[in-house]
Coordinates of C-alpha atoms in Angstrom, one line a residue:
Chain T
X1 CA 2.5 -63.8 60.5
X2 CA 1.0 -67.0 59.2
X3 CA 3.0 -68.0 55.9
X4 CA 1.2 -70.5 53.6
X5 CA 2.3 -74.1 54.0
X6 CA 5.6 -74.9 52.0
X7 CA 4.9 -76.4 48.6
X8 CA 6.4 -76.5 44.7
X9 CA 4.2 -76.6 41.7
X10 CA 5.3 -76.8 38.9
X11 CA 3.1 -76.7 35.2
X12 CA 4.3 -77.3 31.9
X13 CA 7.7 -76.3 32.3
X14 CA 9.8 -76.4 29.2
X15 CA 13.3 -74.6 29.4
X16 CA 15.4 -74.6 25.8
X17 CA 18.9 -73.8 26.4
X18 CA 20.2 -71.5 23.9
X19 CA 24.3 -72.6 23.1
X20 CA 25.9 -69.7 21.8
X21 CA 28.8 -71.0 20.4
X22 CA 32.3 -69.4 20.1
X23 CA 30.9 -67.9 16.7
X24 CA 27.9 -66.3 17.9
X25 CA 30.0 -65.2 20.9
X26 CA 32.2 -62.5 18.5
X27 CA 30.3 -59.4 17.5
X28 CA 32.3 -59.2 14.0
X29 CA 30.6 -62.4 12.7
X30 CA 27.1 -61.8 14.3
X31 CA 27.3 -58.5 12.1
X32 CA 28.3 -60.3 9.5
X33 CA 25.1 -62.0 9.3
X34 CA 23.0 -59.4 10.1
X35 CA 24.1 -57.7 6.7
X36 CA 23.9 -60.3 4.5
X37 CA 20.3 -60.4 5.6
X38 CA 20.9 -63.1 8.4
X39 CA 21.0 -65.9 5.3
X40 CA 24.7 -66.8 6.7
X41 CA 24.2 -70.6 6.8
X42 CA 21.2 -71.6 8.4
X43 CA 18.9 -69.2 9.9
X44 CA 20.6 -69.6 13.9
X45 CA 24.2 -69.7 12.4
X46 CA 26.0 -70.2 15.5
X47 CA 23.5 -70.8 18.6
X48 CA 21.5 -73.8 18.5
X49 CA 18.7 -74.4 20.8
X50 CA 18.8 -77.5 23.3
X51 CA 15.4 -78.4 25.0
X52 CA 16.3 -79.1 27.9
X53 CA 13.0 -79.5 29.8
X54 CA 9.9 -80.2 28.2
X55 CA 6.3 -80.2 29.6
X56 CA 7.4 -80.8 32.9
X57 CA 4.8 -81.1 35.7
X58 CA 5.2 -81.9 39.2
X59 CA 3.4 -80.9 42.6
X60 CA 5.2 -81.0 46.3
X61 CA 4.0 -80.6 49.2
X62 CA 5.4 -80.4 53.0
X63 CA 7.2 -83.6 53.8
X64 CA 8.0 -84.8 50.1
X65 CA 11.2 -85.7 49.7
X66 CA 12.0 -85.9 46.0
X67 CA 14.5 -88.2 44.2
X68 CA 15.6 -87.0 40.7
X69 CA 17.3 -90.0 38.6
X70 CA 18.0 -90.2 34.8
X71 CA 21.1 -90.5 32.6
X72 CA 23.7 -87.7 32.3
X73 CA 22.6 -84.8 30.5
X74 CA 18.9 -86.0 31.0
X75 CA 18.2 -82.5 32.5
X76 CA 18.4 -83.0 36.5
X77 CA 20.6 -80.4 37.2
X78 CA 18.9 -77.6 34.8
X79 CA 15.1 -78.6 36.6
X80 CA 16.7 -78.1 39.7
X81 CA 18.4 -74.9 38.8
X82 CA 15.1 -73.9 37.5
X83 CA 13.6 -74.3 40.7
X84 CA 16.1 -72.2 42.3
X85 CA 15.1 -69.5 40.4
X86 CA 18.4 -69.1 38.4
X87 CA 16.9 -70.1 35.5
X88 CA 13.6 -68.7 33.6
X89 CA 11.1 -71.2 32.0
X90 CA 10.6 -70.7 28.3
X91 CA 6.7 -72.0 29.0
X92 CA 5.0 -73.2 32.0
X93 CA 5.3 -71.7 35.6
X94 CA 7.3 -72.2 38.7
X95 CA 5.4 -71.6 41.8
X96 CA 7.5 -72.3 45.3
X97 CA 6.6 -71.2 48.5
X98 CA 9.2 -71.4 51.2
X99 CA 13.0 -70.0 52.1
X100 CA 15.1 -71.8 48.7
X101 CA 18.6 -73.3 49.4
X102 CA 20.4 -74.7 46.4
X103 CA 23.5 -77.0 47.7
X104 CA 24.3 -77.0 43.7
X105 CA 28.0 -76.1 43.8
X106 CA 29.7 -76.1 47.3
X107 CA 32.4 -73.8 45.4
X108 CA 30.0 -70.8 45.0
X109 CA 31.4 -67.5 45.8
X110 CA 34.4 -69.0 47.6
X111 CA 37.4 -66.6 47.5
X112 CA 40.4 -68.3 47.7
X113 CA 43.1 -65.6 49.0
X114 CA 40.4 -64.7 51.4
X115 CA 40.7 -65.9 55.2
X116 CA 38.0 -69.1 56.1
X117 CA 36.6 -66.1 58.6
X118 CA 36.1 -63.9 55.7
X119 CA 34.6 -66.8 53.0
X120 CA 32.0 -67.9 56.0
X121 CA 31.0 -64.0 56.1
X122 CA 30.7 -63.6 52.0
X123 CA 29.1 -67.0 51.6
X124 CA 26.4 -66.1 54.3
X125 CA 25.5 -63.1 52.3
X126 CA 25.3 -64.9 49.2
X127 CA 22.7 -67.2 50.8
X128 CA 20.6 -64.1 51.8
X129 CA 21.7 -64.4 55.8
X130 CA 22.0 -60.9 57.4
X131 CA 25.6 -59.8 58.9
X132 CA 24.0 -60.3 61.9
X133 CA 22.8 -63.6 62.0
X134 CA 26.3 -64.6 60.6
X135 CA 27.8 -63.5 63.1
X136 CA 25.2 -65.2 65.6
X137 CA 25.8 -68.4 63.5
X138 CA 29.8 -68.0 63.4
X139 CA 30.7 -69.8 66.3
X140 CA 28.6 -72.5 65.2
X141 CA 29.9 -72.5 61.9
X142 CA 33.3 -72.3 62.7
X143 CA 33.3 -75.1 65.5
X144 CA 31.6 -77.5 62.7
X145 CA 34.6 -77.0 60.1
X146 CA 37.0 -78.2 62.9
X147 CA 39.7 -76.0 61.5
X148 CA 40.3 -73.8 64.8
X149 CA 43.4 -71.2 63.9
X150 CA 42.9 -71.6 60.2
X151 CA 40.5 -69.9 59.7
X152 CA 42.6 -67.0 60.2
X153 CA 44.3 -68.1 57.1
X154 CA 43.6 -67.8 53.8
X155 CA 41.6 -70.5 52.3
X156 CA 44.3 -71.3 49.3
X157 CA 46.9 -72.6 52.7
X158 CA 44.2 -75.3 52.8
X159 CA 43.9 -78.2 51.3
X160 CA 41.0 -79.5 49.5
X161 CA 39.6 -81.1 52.5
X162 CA 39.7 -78.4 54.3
X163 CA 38.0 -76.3 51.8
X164 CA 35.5 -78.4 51.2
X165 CA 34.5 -78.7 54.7
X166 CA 34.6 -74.7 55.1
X167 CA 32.0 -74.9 51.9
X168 CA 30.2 -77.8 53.5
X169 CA 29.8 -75.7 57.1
X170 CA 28.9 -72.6 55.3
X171 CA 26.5 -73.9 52.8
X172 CA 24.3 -76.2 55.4
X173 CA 23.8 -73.5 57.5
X174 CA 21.1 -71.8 55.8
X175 CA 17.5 -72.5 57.7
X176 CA 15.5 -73.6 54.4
X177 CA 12.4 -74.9 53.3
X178 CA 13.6 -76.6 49.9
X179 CA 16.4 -78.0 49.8
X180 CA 17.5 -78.4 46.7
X181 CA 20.9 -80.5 46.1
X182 CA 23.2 -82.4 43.2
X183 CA 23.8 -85.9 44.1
X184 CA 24.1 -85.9 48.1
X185 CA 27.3 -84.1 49.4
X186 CA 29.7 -86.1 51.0
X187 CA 33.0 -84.5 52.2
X188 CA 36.1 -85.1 54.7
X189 CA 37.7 -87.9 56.3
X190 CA 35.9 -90.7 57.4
X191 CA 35.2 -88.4 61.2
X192 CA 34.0 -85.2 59.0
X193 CA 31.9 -87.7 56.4
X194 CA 29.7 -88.8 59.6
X195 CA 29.2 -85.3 61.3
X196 CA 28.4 -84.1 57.6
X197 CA 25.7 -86.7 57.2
X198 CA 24.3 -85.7 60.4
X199 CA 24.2 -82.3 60.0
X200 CA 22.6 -82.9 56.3
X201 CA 20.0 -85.0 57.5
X202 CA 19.2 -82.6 60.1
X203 CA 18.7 -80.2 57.6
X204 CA 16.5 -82.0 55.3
X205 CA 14.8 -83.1 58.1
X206 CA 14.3 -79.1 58.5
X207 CA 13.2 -78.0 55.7
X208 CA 9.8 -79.1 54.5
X209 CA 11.1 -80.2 50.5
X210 CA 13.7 -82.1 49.4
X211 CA 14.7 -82.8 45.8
X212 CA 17.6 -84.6 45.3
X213 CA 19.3 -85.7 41.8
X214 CA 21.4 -88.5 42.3
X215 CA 22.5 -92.1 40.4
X216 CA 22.9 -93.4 43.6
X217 CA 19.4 -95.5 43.8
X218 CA 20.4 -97.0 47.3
X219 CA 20.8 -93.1 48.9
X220 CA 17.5 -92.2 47.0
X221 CA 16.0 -95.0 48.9
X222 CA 17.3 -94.3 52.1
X223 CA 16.2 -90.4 51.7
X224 CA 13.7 -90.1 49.6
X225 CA 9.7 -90.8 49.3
X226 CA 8.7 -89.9 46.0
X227 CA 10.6 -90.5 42.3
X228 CA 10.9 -88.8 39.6
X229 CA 12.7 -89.6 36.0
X230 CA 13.8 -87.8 33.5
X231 CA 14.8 -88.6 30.2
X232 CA 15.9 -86.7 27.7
X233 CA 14.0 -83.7 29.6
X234 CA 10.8 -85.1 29.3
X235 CA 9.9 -86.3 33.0
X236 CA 7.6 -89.6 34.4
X237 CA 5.2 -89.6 36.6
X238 CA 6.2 -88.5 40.4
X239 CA 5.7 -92.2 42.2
X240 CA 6.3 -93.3 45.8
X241 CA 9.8 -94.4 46.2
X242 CA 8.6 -98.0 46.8
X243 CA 8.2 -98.3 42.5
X244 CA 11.9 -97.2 42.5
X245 CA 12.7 -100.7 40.3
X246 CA 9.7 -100.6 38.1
X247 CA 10.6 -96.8 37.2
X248 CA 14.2 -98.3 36.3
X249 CA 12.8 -101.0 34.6
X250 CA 10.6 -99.1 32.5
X251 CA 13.6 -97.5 30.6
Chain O
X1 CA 12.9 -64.8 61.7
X2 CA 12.6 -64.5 57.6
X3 CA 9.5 -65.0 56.7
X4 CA 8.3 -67.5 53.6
X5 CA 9.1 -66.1 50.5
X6 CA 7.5 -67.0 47.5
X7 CA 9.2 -67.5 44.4
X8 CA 7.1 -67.4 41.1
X9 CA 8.5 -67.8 37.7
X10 CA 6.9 -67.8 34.0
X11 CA 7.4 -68.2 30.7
X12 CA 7.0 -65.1 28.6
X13 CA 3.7 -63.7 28.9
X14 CA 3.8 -60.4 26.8
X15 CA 6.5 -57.4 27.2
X16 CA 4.2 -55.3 30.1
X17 CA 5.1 -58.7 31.8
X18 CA 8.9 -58.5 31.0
X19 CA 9.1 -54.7 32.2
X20 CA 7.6 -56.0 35.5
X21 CA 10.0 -59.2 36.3
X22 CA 12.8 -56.7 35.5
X23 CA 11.4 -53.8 37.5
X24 CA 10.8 -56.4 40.4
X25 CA 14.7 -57.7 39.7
X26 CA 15.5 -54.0 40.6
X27 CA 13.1 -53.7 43.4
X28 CA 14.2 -56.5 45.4
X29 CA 18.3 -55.5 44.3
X30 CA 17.4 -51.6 46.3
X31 CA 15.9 -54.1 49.5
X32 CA 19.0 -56.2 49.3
X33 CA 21.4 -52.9 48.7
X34 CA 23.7 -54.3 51.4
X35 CA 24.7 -57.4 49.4
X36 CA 25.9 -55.2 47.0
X37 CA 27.7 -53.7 49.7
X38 CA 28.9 -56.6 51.1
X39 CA 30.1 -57.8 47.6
X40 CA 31.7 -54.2 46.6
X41 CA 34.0 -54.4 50.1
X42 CA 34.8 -57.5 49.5
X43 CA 36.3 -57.0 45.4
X44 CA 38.3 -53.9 46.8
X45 CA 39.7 -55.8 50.2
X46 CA 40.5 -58.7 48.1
X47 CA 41.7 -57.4 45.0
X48 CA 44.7 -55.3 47.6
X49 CA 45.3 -58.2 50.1
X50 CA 49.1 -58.4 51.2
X51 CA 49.4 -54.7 49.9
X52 CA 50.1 -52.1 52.5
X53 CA 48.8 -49.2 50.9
X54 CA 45.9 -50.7 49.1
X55 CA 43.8 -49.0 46.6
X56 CA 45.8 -45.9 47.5
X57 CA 48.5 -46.9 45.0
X58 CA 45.9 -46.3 42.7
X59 CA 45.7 -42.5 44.2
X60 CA 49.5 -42.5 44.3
X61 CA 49.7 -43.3 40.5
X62 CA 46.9 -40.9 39.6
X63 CA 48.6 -38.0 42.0
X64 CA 51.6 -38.6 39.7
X65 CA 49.8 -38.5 36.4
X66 CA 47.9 -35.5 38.0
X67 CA 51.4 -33.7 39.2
X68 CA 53.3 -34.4 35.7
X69 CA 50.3 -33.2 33.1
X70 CA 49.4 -30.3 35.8
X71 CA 53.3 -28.9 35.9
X72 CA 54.3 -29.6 32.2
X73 CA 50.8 -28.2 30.5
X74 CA 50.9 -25.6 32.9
X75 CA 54.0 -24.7 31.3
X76 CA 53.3 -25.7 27.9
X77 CA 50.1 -23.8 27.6
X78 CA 51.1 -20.4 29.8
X79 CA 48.8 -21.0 31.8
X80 CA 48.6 -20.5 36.1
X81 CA 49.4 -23.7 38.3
X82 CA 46.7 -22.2 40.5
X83 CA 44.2 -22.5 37.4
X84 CA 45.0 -25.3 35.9
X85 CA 46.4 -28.3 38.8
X86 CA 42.8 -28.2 40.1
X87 CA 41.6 -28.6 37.0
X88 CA 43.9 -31.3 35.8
X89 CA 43.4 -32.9 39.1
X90 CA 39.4 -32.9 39.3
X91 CA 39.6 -33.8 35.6
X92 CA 41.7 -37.1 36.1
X93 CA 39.6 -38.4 38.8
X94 CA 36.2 -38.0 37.7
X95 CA 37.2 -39.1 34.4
X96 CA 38.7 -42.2 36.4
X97 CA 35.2 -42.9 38.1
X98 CA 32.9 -42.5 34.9
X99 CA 35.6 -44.8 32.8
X100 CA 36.2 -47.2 35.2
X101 CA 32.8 -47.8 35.6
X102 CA 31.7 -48.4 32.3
X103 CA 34.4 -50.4 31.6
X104 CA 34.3 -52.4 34.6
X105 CA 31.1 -53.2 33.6
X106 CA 31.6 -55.1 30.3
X107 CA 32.6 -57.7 33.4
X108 CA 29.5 -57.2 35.8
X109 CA 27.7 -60.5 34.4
X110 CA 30.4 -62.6 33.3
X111 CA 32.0 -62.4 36.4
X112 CA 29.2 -63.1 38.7
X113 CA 28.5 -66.2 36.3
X114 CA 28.7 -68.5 39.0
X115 CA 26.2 -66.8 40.9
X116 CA 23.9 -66.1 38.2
X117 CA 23.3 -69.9 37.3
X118 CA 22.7 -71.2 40.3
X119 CA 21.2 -68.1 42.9
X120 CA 17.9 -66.1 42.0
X121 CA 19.9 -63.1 43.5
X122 CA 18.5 -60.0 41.0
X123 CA 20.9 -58.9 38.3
X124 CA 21.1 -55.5 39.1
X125 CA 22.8 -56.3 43.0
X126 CA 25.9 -56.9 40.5
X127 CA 25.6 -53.6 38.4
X128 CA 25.2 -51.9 42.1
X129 CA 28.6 -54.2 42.6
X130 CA 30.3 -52.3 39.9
X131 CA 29.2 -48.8 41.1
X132 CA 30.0 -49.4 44.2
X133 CA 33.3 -50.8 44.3
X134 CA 34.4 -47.4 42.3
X135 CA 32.5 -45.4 44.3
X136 CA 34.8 -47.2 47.4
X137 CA 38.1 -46.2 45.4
X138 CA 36.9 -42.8 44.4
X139 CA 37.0 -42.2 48.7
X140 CA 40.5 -42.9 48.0
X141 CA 41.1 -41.3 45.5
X142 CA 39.7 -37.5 47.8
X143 CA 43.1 -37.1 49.3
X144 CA 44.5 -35.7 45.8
X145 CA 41.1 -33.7 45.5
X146 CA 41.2 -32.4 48.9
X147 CA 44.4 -31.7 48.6
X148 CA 45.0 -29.5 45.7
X149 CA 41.6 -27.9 46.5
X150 CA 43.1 -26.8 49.8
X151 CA 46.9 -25.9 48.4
X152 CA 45.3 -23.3 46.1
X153 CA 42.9 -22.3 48.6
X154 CA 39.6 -23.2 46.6
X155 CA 38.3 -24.3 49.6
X156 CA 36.2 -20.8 50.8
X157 CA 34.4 -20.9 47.1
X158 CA 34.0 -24.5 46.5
X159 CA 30.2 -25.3 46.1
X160 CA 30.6 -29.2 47.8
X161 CA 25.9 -29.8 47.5
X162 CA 26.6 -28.8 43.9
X163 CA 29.4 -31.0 43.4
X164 CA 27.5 -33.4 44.9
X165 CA 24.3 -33.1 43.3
X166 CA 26.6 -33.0 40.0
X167 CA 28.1 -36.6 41.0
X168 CA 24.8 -37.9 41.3
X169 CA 23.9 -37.0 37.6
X170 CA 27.4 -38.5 36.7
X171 CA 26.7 -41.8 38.2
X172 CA 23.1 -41.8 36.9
X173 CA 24.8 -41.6 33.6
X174 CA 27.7 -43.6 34.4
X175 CA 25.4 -46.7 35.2
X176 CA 23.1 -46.9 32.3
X177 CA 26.2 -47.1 30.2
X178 CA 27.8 -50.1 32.6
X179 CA 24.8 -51.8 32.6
X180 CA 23.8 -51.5 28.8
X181 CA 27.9 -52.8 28.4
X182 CA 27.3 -55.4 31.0
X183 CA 24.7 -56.7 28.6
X184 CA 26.3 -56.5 25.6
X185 CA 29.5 -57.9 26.3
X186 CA 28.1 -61.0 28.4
X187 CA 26.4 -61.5 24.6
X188 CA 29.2 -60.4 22.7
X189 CA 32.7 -60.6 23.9
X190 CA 34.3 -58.5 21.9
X191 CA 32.2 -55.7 23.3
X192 CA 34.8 -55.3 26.5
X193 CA 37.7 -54.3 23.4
X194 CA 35.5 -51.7 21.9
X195 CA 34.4 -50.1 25.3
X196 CA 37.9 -49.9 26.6
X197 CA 39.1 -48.5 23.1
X198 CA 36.0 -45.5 23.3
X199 CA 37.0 -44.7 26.4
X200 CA 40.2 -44.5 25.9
X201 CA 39.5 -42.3 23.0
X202 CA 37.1 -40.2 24.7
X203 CA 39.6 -38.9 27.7
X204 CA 41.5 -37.2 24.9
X205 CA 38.6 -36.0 22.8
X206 CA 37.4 -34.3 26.5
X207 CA 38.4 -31.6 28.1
X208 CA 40.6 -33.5 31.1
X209 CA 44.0 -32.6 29.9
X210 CA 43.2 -29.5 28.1
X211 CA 41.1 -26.2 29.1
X212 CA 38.7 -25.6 26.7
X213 CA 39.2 -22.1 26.1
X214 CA 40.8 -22.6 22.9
X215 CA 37.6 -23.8 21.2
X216 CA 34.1 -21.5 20.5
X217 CA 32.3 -22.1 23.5
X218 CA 29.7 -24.0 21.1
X219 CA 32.1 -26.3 19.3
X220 CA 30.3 -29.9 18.7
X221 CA 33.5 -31.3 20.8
X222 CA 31.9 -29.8 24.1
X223 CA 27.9 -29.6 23.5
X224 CA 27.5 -32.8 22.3
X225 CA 30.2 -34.6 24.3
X226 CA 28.4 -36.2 27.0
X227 CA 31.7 -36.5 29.1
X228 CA 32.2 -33.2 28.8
X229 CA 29.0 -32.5 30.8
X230 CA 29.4 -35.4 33.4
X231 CA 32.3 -33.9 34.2
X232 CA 31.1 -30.3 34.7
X233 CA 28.7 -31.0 36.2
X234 CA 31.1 -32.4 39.4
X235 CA 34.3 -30.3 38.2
X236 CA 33.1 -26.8 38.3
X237 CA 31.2 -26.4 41.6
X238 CA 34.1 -27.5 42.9
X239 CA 36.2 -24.7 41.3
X240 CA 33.8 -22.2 42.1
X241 CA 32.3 -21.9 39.0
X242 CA 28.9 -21.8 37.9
X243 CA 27.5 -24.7 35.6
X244 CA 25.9 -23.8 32.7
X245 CA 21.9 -25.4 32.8
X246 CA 22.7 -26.0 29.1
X247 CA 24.7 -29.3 30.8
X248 CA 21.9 -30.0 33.3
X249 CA 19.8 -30.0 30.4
X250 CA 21.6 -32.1 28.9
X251 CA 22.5 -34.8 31.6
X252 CA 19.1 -35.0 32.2
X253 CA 17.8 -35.9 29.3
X254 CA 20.8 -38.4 28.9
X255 CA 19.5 -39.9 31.9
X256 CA 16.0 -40.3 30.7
X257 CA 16.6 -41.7 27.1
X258 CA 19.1 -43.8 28.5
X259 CA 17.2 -45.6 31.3
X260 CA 14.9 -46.1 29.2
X261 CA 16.4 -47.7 26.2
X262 CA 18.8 -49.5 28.6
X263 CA 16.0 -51.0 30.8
X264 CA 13.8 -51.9 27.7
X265 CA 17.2 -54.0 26.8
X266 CA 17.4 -55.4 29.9
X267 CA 13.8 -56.4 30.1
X268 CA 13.5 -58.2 27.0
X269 CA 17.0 -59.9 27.4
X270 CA 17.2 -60.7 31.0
X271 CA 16.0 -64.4 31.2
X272 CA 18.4 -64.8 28.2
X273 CA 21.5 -62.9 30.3
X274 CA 22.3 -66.3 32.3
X275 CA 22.7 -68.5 29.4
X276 CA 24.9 -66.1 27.6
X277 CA 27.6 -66.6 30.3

């Protein structure tokens, strides 16, 4: 079957984050509100709405490799948890073509009293692999972590290391076509750190889309082509990584 | 090889839209049925790691429950063990599997928050989750079933399709109301108090304990009790009895009003559900 070339588009996207806070959370005072005629204090007692995105537009095609910078809070993180489909635009449209893997949170569905073996299994079907191909892949996987015999144990004998290269092994061995990661992942001893990186770039190299949000702007140049920035959730033009220092200027 | 997938999201384009994303959400969570599996073994083998006997401590507690109310009431109430254990013991169980998962499910979404934020899994693999970890403990829980059915020899008349045709109107009941609480309490968390309060309430305002010859057939207690019915519906096939349609009726309709409000819910709140977490 021919699938249609990998791409991202993305129109007008505006996300607004609704923050219940601990008050809107308890039924009692929400009631409250209701019968008074919801006059309580301002009209949203309790949950105020952050815009998080607004009017973003961006377009990617096969072989972009996207570099996401701007201050903390500045709405990285929610655009690319928007593109991994956790998140539903307010307005605009998401559009991706292609397998998604989001490398957001290495932690995801790790189970700590469970055995390595057992977290590689649960963490594979999280990321939409069949029992089969784990299996197929498990070898693999396993020789990567470097943990031999422990992964008989339960993950909380580890130590964080340890986890986090379980995670790492795990996580990267997805076959995607946008990639999709939170500042670059870099875990383990000095050995692990450079069979990670070589294993990560093999997998961007992989997968047709990048997009990575980092603050690092030496790693954006090294692996990305294209920049975006975001501020305040409103987001710049996408321009060739070479423009990097005019984009940083410009703020 | 997987195939491309495409992913497209919007912002709201009208409620016929809404009822389609979330029909789509429970579309693709039927395809992807063995994640829910997956997830389901998992909760049980990792919620009774190091323990020998597993969730059949749960089975031993409930044997005892079902051996203490069965002997003393049996007494109390003059009536036959032979009667009234298989009762008791269908009674306790199937009143276990409808409560547990309706409360268990004021914890479907806030528990799978992790997931939620950062996956575009579809929200209904976790309700599946619920079902079908108590669905894994109710195999458990068979041996006291089995058992008393065979010590007083209710084995030749048991009706086992019936029963089972009856379980699947319990659960088709028994997961609106989880899901409907798995909305509400990711929204309000005081929801997961009330729920386990009503239920609570409910096993004694039901006929589990108590045989409901005592009332007028018609009392209010037992026709509009929809316990009552979920659980005759499993319980008496299983005795040999008939079930009344009256309860058929009943469940059925149950069903189809609360599908339908429960999915309306679910359509018009699910892009909110993550950000209630």
């Amino acid at each position: 079957m021919k699938s249609p070339p990998v791409s991202i588009s993305v129109s007008d996207l505006t996300l607004r984050f609704p923050v219940y806070g601990v008050d809107a959370k308890s039924l009692k005072k929400h009631l409250a509100r209701v019968t008074v005629g919801g006059r309580l204090g301002s009209p949203h007692a309790g949950s105020t709405e952050v815009t998080a995105l607004s009017n973003v537009s961006l377009e990617l095609r096969a072989g972009d490799r996207l570099g996401l910078i701007g201050h903390n809070g500045s709405g990285k993180t929610t655009l690319l948890r928007a593109l991994s489909g956790a998140y539903e635009p307010d307005e605009g449209q998401i559009d991706v073509h292609g397998r998604i893997a989001a490398l957001l949170d290495l932690g995801l569905g790790i189970d700590p009293s469970a055995t390595g073996l057992d977290n590689i299994r649960l963490r594979g079907r999280i990321a939409g692999l069949t029992a089969k191909e784990i299996e197929e892949k498990m070898d693999e996987i396993a020789t990567f972590t470097g943990l031999g015999p422990f992964l008989a144990m339960p993950l909380k004998t580890y130590s964080a290391g340890m986890q986090a290269r379980l995670a790492f092994a795990v996580s990267t061995s997805v076959e995607a076509d946008v990639l999709l990661m939170d500042e670059w992942i870099s875990v383990g001893d000095a050995d692990f750190q450079k069979m990670a990186h070589r294993r990560l770039l093999n997998l961007v190299e992989r997968a047709g889309i990048l997009v990575l949000a980092s603050h690092d702007t030496e790693l954006l140049r090294l692996y990305c082509n294209k920049v975006m920035r975001l501020e305040g959730g409103v987001a710049s033009q996408v321009v060739s990584i070479r423009k990097l220092n005019e984009l940083l200027a410009a703020a | 090889m997987q195939t491309a997938q495409h992913m497209l999201r919007t912002g709201r384009r009208g409620s016929l839209f809404e009822f389609r994303m979330a029909w789509r959400d429970f579309h693709t969570s039927l395809e992807r049925i063995s994640l829910a599996w997956s997830l389901a073994w998992h909760d049980v083998v990792s919620r009774y790691r190091g323990s020998i006997l597993g969730p059949f401590w749960i089975t031993i507690s409930m044997g005892l429950m079902v051996l203490g109310i069965g002997l003393l009431y049996a007494q109390l109430f003059k009536i036959s063990l032979r009667e009234f254990m298989p009762f008791v013991a269908l009674g306790i169980v199937f009143f276990g599997v409808i409560s547990s998962i309706i409360n268990e499910g004021c914890e479907t979404f806030v528990q799978a928050s992790g997931m939620l934020s950062q996956t575009a899994l579809p929200m209904f693999t976790f309700v599946w989750r619920t079902i079908l970890r108590n669905l894994i403990n109710l195999a458990h829980h068979l041996v006291i079933i089995l058992g008393v059915l065979i010590w007083y020899g209710y084995w030749s008349t048991m009706n086992v399709p019936l029963a089972l045709a009856g379980l699947a109107f319990l659960l088709l009941n028994a997961s609106w109301i989880s899901l409907l609480a798995a909305i509400a309490s990711a929204r309000f968390r005081d929801i997961q108090q009330i729920v386990v309060s009503a239920m609570q309430f409910a096993i004694f305002m039901t006929p589990v304990f108590w045989r409901p010859d005592g009332f007028p057939a018609r009392h209010a207690l037992l026709v509009f009790n929809p316990f009552n019915h979920m659980l005759e519906a499993v319980r008496a096939p299983l005795m040999g009895k008939p079930v009344d349609v009256e309860t058929y009726v009943f469940l059925s309709l149950m069903a189809l009003v609360g599908w339908g409000l429960t999915f309306t819910v679910f359509a018009l709140t699910r892009r909110r559900i993550v950000h209630y977490l």
